[in-house]
Amino acid sequence: MSNDVFPLVSVNHVHVAFGSQSILTDINLTVNSSEIVTLIGPNGAGKSTLVRTVLGLVQAVTGTVKLKSGIRIGYMPQKLLVESFMPLSVYRFLSLTKGTNNTKIQTIAKDLGIKHLLQSPMQAISGGELQRVLLARALLCDPDLLVLDEPAQGVDVMGQEELYQLIVHIRDTRHCGILMVSHDLHLVMAGTDSVICLNKHVCCSGLPEAVAQHPEFVKLFGLHEPAGLAVYTHRHNHRHDIGGDVCT
Amino acid sequence: MYLDFVTRAMIGGVGVALVAGPLGSIIIWRRMSNFGDTLAHSTLLGVCFALLLNIDLYIGLIGISVVVASFLAFLSQQRLIASDALLAMISHSTLALGLILATVLPGVRIDLLGYLYGDILSINETDLIWIYAANILALFVLAKLWRSILSLTINEDLAAVEGVPVVRIKWILMIVMAIVFAIAMKLVGVLLITALLIIPASGARQFSKTPEQMAVFASILGMLSVVCGIFASNYWDWPTGPAIVVSATLIFIVSLVFGRFYK
């Protein structure tokens, strides 16, 4: 129980550079259990680099990345392209996860609605289906922390909403922490506990509502809609089940 | 035990084809055929060094392949390997250097044609022992690391997050390739060795549903190519290495047609 007090991840004053080019400066970030933290920012802001630093794929020049000891991380990469010369079914892809078994794969496939895809070749499924398969793979290791790099990529708008609802649902049922990169401001925010607006440094961070009205955020993304609207999900949604309790 | 030269060639060729199946599949999946060519081209240097230092031919071959593979592995760590030009440069400059050394070494006459096209009919019992020892070792390593290799071939980041030692396994894979290429060199030669790995695996792809099936079918098609090639070479008096590669290509075309109906 006492272990729950510590965050899953804490990034302290991290600085990342490739060669002489500075990518990230003085980044602080924590993710707790049952918390969704969303990273947003323009292209080239270093969102993926920050995620990769948390995962240990990129080393920080200075600063520290602390992970809770014994943490299991489920990672959903931004892109995954299976070479067409490799015969690989969705089932086989999922079964490559360490420490998984058939029962687990069947259960998670059912939860994510990809059961009918299990025997399909990885190359034959659509973009939206692939994202679900990747999410399933990330969930197979029973993660304490889910790291999702642009999970809604290549998914149409309706599919995106469903996917984000699914992510919120995963947080609510599994109580794992979620660190997510997104370029989509409108759909993401409702389920998010904390938003970090990144542009090589942390421009602003906090509750979605606060970030959306922060001058630095407005400077980066403009104010195409009334600021308040940006935090609403389901602008075009007629189902009001999850997250539909719109705050005004 | 006495075996006639055709039988020895068959046994040797089948041994190489056996490991060429899974290894060739991996090379296709990881798009490493340029890397394979580079390894193959550098082996002439190994032959020269073996003669120069008066050591066993296979030790020279394996030695130089491992050195080149490690060098390339190091370069890929530095993220320089993506460049085809760099591979081609190393590949052809080592070949050129090998050709010069082969010509100027005092008292040395290397059968260059045999080196380029292979000389499977001349293999002896010692060669067979080398082939089987090296290939069984290679098969064992590949089997042991199979799951990790698949994982990192699909996505290196994902594999790394799941705890696969990506850098180490890529290095081991390159060393295994180096050893198999060094051994197979004598059979089909520098110019054709990559073909013996790539073509059967490409054929096997047509009717495989899992990576494992592809590896096994590739081995079978490879063995078939070796047997057909040796028969063709005996019957029509063709050079054996090229005959094996042509057989492999014909088998590939058949499997392409067959694969269409199968699916």
XYZ file of C-alpha atoms in Angstrom:
511
model
C 0.000 0.000 0.000
C 2.740 2.391 0.980
C 4.295 1.785 -2.397
C 1.327 3.506 -4.018
C 2.498 6.785 -2.586
C 5.444 6.839 -4.954
C 4.813 7.831 -8.540
C 5.248 5.206 -11.276
C 7.558 7.529 -13.137
C 9.300 10.656 -12.091
C 11.361 12.632 -14.536
C 13.517 15.284 -12.904
C 15.232 18.126 -14.727
C 15.937 15.971 -17.737
C 17.982 17.329 -20.589
C 18.298 15.384 -23.850
C 20.522 16.244 -26.770
C 21.530 14.533 -29.996
C 25.051 15.653 -30.686
C 25.130 19.385 -30.097
C 21.441 19.778 -30.803
C 19.357 20.160 -27.712
C 16.054 18.289 -27.945
C 14.600 18.594 -24.463
C 15.489 21.037 -21.709
C 14.696 20.818 -18.025
C 11.755 18.439 -18.210
C 9.845 17.465 -15.084
C 7.064 14.948 -15.192
C 5.378 12.436 -12.941
C 2.844 9.753 -13.665
C 0.890 8.089 -10.849
C -1.287 4.991 -10.818
C -4.755 5.549 -12.297
C -3.598 8.775 -13.868
C -3.621 9.742 -17.531
C -0.934 12.217 -18.500
C -1.106 13.529 -22.049
C 1.798 15.129 -23.864
C 0.870 17.558 -26.581
C 2.954 19.864 -28.679
C 3.778 20.741 -32.272
C 5.803 18.512 -34.579
C 9.418 18.308 -33.510
C 8.581 19.352 -29.963
C 10.309 16.251 -28.597
C 7.200 14.350 -27.500
C 8.387 11.005 -28.787
C 11.891 11.659 -27.497
C 10.530 12.321 -24.018
C 8.534 9.097 -24.133
C 11.584 7.198 -25.345
C 13.615 8.702 -22.521
C 11.070 7.449 -19.994
C 11.305 3.999 -21.604
C 15.091 4.019 -21.374
C 15.532 3.961 -25.166
C 17.153 7.389 -25.094
C 19.613 8.433 -22.417
C 19.280 11.793 -20.738
C 22.391 13.970 -20.759
C 21.565 15.360 -17.340
C 18.703 14.816 -14.943
C 17.129 11.566 -13.813
C 14.339 9.261 -14.852
C 13.115 7.200 -11.914
C 10.818 4.257 -12.428
C 9.055 2.522 -9.559
C 10.987 -0.648 -8.837
C 9.615 -3.764 -10.499
C 7.399 -1.698 -12.773
C 5.922 -3.425 -15.826
C 5.597 -1.168 -18.832
C 3.330 -1.740 -21.801
C 4.495 0.247 -24.805
C 2.602 1.089 -27.931
C 5.012 2.489 -30.529
C 4.039 5.231 -32.927
C 4.529 3.102 -36.007
C 4.805 -0.587 -36.593
C 5.262 -1.966 -40.040
C 5.648 -5.685 -40.483
C 7.813 -6.512 -43.482
C 5.531 -8.067 -46.114
C 7.895 -10.996 -46.497
C 7.290 -12.034 -42.902
C 4.254 -14.289 -42.529
C 2.826 -13.234 -39.193
C -0.719 -13.521 -37.917
C -2.118 -11.125 -35.345
C -2.257 -14.014 -32.892
C 1.418 -14.863 -33.412
C 2.335 -11.202 -33.025
C 0.503 -11.016 -29.703
C 1.988 -14.304 -28.534
C 5.507 -12.886 -28.896
C 4.906 -10.845 -25.744
C 6.938 -12.217 -22.872
C 5.029 -14.248 -20.305
C 1.739 -14.405 -22.133
C -0.565 -17.328 -22.788
C -3.539 -18.242 -24.920
C -6.181 -17.447 -22.267
C -4.779 -13.955 -21.765
C -4.636 -13.270 -25.494
C -8.240 -14.443 -25.983
C -9.495 -12.336 -23.061
C -7.754 -9.144 -24.133
C -8.653 -9.678 -27.793
C -12.293 -9.936 -26.739
C -12.062 -6.798 -24.582
C -10.582 -4.798 -27.426
C -12.877 -6.226 -30.074
C -10.139 -7.773 -32.186
C -11.010 -11.424 -31.707
C -12.113 -11.782 -35.310
C -8.695 -10.522 -36.455
C -6.532 -13.018 -34.609
C -5.920 -15.242 -37.619
C -5.451 -12.368 -40.089
C -1.969 -11.531 -41.332
C -0.550 -8.397 -39.682
C -0.201 -6.816 -43.118
C -3.901 -7.222 -43.934
C -5.520 -5.252 -41.115
C -6.549 -1.591 -41.274
C -4.868 1.293 -39.476
C -7.513 1.418 -36.777
C -7.362 -2.330 -36.262
C -3.590 -2.201 -36.029
C -3.789 0.398 -33.242
C -6.083 -1.912 -31.281
C -3.748 -4.840 -31.846
C -0.806 -2.748 -30.634
C -2.815 -1.692 -27.588
C -3.614 -5.346 -26.916
C 0.070 -6.189 -27.120
C 0.880 -3.408 -24.655
C -1.766 -4.744 -22.257
C -0.599 -8.356 -22.419
C 2.213 -7.816 -19.952
C -0.275 -6.593 -17.271
C 1.363 -3.183 -17.224
C 1.564 -0.834 -14.259
C 2.306 1.889 -16.765
C 1.023 2.187 -20.321
C 3.048 4.324 -22.686
C 1.113 5.199 -25.832
C 2.785 7.137 -28.628
C 0.036 8.698 -30.738
C -2.418 5.850 -30.237
C -5.043 7.346 -32.516
C -2.816 7.576 -35.546
C -4.462 6.500 -38.772
C -7.806 6.114 -37.059
C -10.904 7.949 -38.295
C -12.692 10.397 -36.005
C -15.335 8.010 -34.720
C -12.697 5.354 -34.188
C -10.557 7.849 -32.301
C -13.333 8.597 -29.871
C -13.879 4.930 -29.245
C -10.171 4.399 -28.791
C -9.889 7.201 -26.255
C -12.919 5.880 -24.404
C -11.245 2.504 -24.385
C -8.092 4.028 -22.902
C -10.082 5.732 -20.160
C -11.861 2.433 -19.538
C -8.515 0.641 -19.254
C -7.358 3.182 -16.695
C -10.579 2.791 -14.710
C -10.509 -1.006 -14.674
C -6.787 -1.712 -14.431
C -5.768 1.357 -12.418
C -2.554 1.639 -14.372
C -0.874 4.929 -15.084
C -0.992 6.101 -18.702
C 1.508 8.351 -20.434
C 0.193 9.294 -23.830
C 1.396 11.393 -26.732
C -1.259 13.051 -28.795
C -1.533 15.580 -31.541
C -5.274 15.708 -31.162
C -6.329 18.336 -28.678
C -10.073 18.059 -28.742
C -10.651 14.388 -28.300
C -7.945 13.577 -25.838
C -8.508 15.965 -23.080
C -11.734 14.853 -21.434
C -10.267 11.663 -20.044
C -6.960 13.218 -19.195
C -5.975 14.091 -15.662
C -3.057 16.207 -16.604
C -1.812 17.757 -19.823
C 1.739 18.735 -20.556
C 2.255 21.095 -23.417
C 5.725 20.507 -24.764
C 7.880 22.469 -27.133
C 11.432 21.371 -26.287
C 10.648 22.543 -22.791
C 7.454 22.309 -20.780
C 5.442 25.318 -21.938
C 2.675 24.745 -19.489
C 1.104 21.884 -17.675
C -1.786 21.085 -15.412
C -5.450 20.297 -15.692
C -6.770 20.230 -19.255
C -8.963 23.278 -18.696
C -6.081 25.317 -17.349
C -3.726 24.326 -20.145
C -6.227 25.128 -22.847
C -6.413 28.721 -21.664
C -2.726 29.155 -20.973
C -1.216 31.888 -23.166
C 1.680 29.641 -24.275
C -0.758 26.962 -25.385
C -2.808 29.503 -27.289
C 0.364 30.823 -28.894
C 1.321 27.319 -30.072
C -2.026 26.048 -31.207
C -3.994 29.203 -31.751
C -7.459 29.846 -30.508
C -9.540 28.403 -33.293
C -12.430 27.741 -31.010
C -13.575 29.325 -27.802
C -10.975 28.172 -25.317
C -13.509 26.337 -23.220
C -14.622 24.169 -26.093
C -11.191 22.670 -26.586
C -11.554 20.644 -23.450
C -14.875 19.115 -24.402
C -14.877 15.761 -25.991
C -17.598 14.477 -28.237
C -18.227 17.662 -30.116
C -19.698 15.552 -32.866
C -20.816 12.703 -30.688
C -24.404 11.862 -30.080
C -23.794 9.246 -27.456
C -23.409 10.676 -24.013
C -22.306 7.695 -22.023
C -18.664 8.215 -21.139
C -17.259 11.637 -20.399
C -20.464 13.170 -21.680
C -20.938 15.213 -18.540
C -19.627 18.312 -20.240
C -18.371 21.023 -17.940
C -19.355 24.553 -18.851
C 34.705 -44.181 -44.702
C 34.884 -43.359 -48.367
C 32.278 -41.292 -50.104
C 32.405 -40.397 -53.765
C 32.639 -36.733 -54.626
C 28.999 -36.367 -55.675
C 27.753 -37.825 -52.395
C 30.075 -35.538 -50.439
C 28.807 -32.546 -52.412
C 25.211 -33.567 -51.695
C 25.826 -33.990 -47.971
C 27.718 -30.698 -47.758
C 25.175 -28.782 -49.803
C 22.258 -30.142 -47.826
C 24.014 -29.145 -44.609
C 24.379 -25.567 -45.801
C 20.804 -25.446 -47.119
C 19.537 -26.609 -43.749
C 20.820 -23.513 -41.946
C 20.238 -21.299 -44.984
C 16.471 -21.725 -44.457
C 16.039 -19.922 -41.146
C 19.001 -17.615 -41.715
C 17.816 -16.649 -45.199
C 14.349 -15.920 -43.822
C 15.822 -13.629 -41.177
C 17.956 -11.889 -43.807
C 14.848 -11.194 -45.895
C 12.792 -9.974 -42.947
C 15.560 -7.699 -41.739
C 16.527 -6.570 -45.240
C 20.098 -7.642 -44.683
C 20.956 -9.035 -48.111
C 23.319 -6.153 -48.851
C 25.002 -6.905 -45.587
C 25.290 -10.545 -46.689
C 26.916 -9.556 -49.958
C 29.401 -7.424 -48.086
C 30.319 -10.338 -45.848
C 30.667 -12.650 -48.826
C 32.853 -10.276 -50.787
C 35.203 -9.789 -47.889
C 35.911 -13.515 -47.577
C 38.552 -13.493 -50.320
C 40.637 -11.456 -47.897
C 40.186 -14.332 -45.448
C 41.533 -16.802 -47.977
C 44.576 -14.587 -48.553
C 45.235 -14.094 -44.848
C 44.948 -17.829 -44.238
C 47.587 -18.460 -46.876
C 49.745 -15.555 -45.751
C 49.739 -16.605 -42.089
C 49.772 -20.273 -42.957
C 46.681 -21.078 -40.918
C 43.695 -23.251 -41.661
C 41.567 -21.875 -44.493
C 38.354 -22.030 -42.475
C 39.917 -20.219 -39.549
C 41.048 -17.465 -41.906
C 37.605 -17.273 -43.484
C 35.690 -17.259 -40.222
C 38.188 -14.827 -38.709
C 37.862 -12.235 -41.449
C 34.070 -12.595 -41.629
C 33.745 -12.087 -37.895
C 35.992 -9.021 -38.056
C 33.985 -7.506 -40.929
C 30.672 -8.380 -39.260
C 31.781 -6.796 -35.987
C 32.941 -3.709 -37.841
C 29.569 -3.443 -39.596
C 27.744 -4.073 -36.314
C 29.726 -1.233 -34.790
C 28.853 1.043 -37.702
C 25.185 0.165 -37.391
C 25.414 1.157 -33.725
C 26.615 4.545 -34.926
C 23.556 4.613 -37.204
C 25.683 4.737 -40.319
C 24.641 1.362 -41.703
C 21.468 2.619 -43.341
C 23.591 3.793 -46.196
C 23.698 1.287 -49.074
C 26.620 3.206 -50.451
C 28.686 2.491 -47.359
C 27.960 -1.241 -47.566
C 28.782 -1.304 -51.262
C 31.997 0.579 -50.584
C 33.171 -1.864 -47.925
C 31.969 -4.804 -49.953
C 33.835 -3.922 -53.119
C 36.953 -2.463 -51.573
C 37.493 -5.651 -49.546
C 36.894 -7.703 -52.689
C 39.355 -5.562 -54.654
C 41.925 -5.802 -51.899
C 41.441 -9.568 -51.816
C 41.890 -9.830 -55.570
C 45.132 -7.818 -55.424
C 46.504 -9.874 -52.551
C 45.525 -13.097 -54.310
C 47.565 -12.000 -57.314
C 50.674 -10.577 -55.665
C 51.162 -13.045 -52.800
C 54.419 -14.862 -53.534
C 54.110 -18.535 -54.341
C 50.357 -18.474 -54.042
C 47.922 -19.446 -56.723
C 44.282 -19.117 -55.816
C 41.685 -20.627 -58.062
C 39.764 -17.385 -58.494
C 36.947 -18.884 -60.519
C 36.469 -21.586 -57.925
C 36.420 -18.876 -55.321
C 33.856 -16.751 -57.131
C 31.527 -19.556 -58.170
C 32.318 -22.153 -55.545
C 33.720 -25.624 -55.888
C 31.281 -27.936 -54.202
C 32.546 -31.052 -55.995
C 35.967 -30.698 -54.406
C 34.858 -30.766 -50.781
C 36.404 -33.473 -48.647
C 35.574 -35.137 -45.340
C 37.273 -32.363 -43.349
C 35.109 -29.787 -45.115
C 32.044 -31.806 -44.204
C 33.018 -31.799 -40.543
C 33.519 -28.007 -40.646
C 30.209 -27.492 -42.426
C 28.199 -29.594 -40.004
C 29.937 -28.341 -36.870
C 29.453 -24.690 -37.835
C 25.922 -25.129 -39.087
C 24.699 -27.100 -36.116
C 26.140 -24.389 -33.895
C 24.400 -21.736 -36.005
C 21.073 -23.593 -35.924
C 21.346 -24.024 -32.180
C 21.980 -20.301 -31.625
C 19.148 -19.291 -33.966
C 16.713 -21.687 -32.279
C 17.693 -20.419 -28.868
C 17.234 -16.753 -29.817
C 14.368 -17.262 -32.277
C 11.648 -15.502 -30.309
C 13.858 -12.521 -29.503
C 14.985 -12.279 -33.115
C 11.357 -12.206 -34.295
C 10.532 -9.600 -31.678
C 13.304 -7.219 -32.609
C 12.745 -7.774 -36.322
C 9.151 -6.601 -35.930
C 10.027 -3.559 -33.850
C 13.281 -2.884 -32.046
C 11.862 -0.371 -29.571
C 9.050 -2.679 -28.557
C 11.512 -5.538 -28.119
C 13.848 -3.356 -26.051
C 11.023 -2.225 -23.750
C 10.058 -5.864 -23.255
C 13.594 -6.616 -22.125
C 15.134 -8.133 -25.259
C 18.873 -7.272 -25.350
C 18.577 -5.803 -28.831
C 22.162 -4.728 -29.432
C 23.627 -8.002 -28.232
C 21.281 -10.145 -30.283
C 21.885 -8.123 -33.443
C 25.594 -8.604 -32.926
C 25.220 -12.364 -32.383
C 23.072 -12.569 -35.503
C 25.767 -10.880 -37.571
C 28.417 -13.247 -36.185
C 26.259 -16.278 -36.994
C 25.819 -14.932 -40.512
C 29.549 -14.398 -40.793
C 30.299 -17.990 -39.800
C 27.700 -19.508 -42.132
C 28.891 -17.364 -45.040
C 32.510 -18.276 -44.414
C 31.664 -21.976 -44.429
C 29.276 -21.855 -47.384
C 31.772 -19.878 -49.447
C 33.612 -22.979 -50.607
C 30.378 -24.540 -51.845
C 28.688 -21.885 -53.914
C 31.244 -19.105 -53.976
C 31.248 -15.424 -53.163
C 28.958 -14.267 -55.917
C 26.213 -16.801 -55.323
C 26.083 -17.389 -51.585
C 23.501 -14.687 -50.855
C 21.282 -16.207 -53.551
C 21.297 -19.580 -51.816
C 19.985 -17.884 -48.682
C 17.501 -15.480 -50.250
C 15.888 -17.430 -53.074
C 14.618 -20.520 -51.193
C 13.312 -18.294 -48.381
C 11.481 -16.090 -50.911
C 9.925 -19.195 -52.418
C 8.916 -20.491 -48.998
C 7.153 -17.198 -48.240
C 4.534 -17.975 -50.896
C 2.883 -20.743 -48.919
C 3.887 -20.059 -45.316
C 1.534 -18.780 -42.665
C 4.005 -18.482 -39.789
C 7.651 -17.443 -39.560
C 8.562 -20.966 -38.463
C 6.883 -22.538 -41.490
C 8.793 -20.168 -43.729
C 12.108 -21.132 -42.114
C 11.415 -24.861 -42.466
C 10.068 -24.644 -46.029
C 13.067 -22.518 -46.965
C 15.390 -25.248 -45.711
C 13.497 -27.870 -47.706
C 13.492 -25.772 -50.895
C 17.180 -25.049 -50.378
C 18.005 -28.747 -50.057
C 15.930 -29.472 -53.141
C 17.862 -26.769 -55.033
C 21.172 -28.296 -53.978
C 20.154 -31.803 -55.044
C 18.665 -30.664 -58.377
C 21.641 -28.402 -59.017
C 24.166 -31.169 -58.452
C 22.239 -33.556 -60.682
C 21.934 -30.945 -63.412
C 25.595 -30.136 -63.099
C 26.510 -33.817 -63.400
C 24.197 -34.470 -66.285
C 24.898 -31.454 -68.447
C 28.363 -30.743 -67.117
C 27.407 -27.305 -65.825
C 29.420 -25.483 -63.159
C 27.827 -26.702 -59.930
C 27.420 -23.478 -57.923
C 25.557 -21.660 -60.705
C 23.498 -24.812 -61.387
C 22.346 -24.805 -57.750
C 21.353 -21.148 -57.922
C 19.492 -21.638 -61.205
C 17.646 -24.613 -59.688
C 16.734 -22.458 -56.728
C 15.365 -19.802 -59.055
C 13.290 -22.333 -61.009
C 11.947 -23.750 -57.752
C 11.118 -20.200 -56.670
C 9.103 -19.628 -59.849
C 7.237 -22.905 -59.346
C 6.477 -21.976 -55.737
C 5.226 -18.589 -56.899
C 2.693 -20.286 -59.162
C 1.909 -22.907 -56.552
C 1.463 -20.229 -53.891
C -1.194 -18.464 -55.982
C -3.351 -21.594 -56.051
C -2.642 -22.489 -52.457
C -3.979 -19.160 -51.232
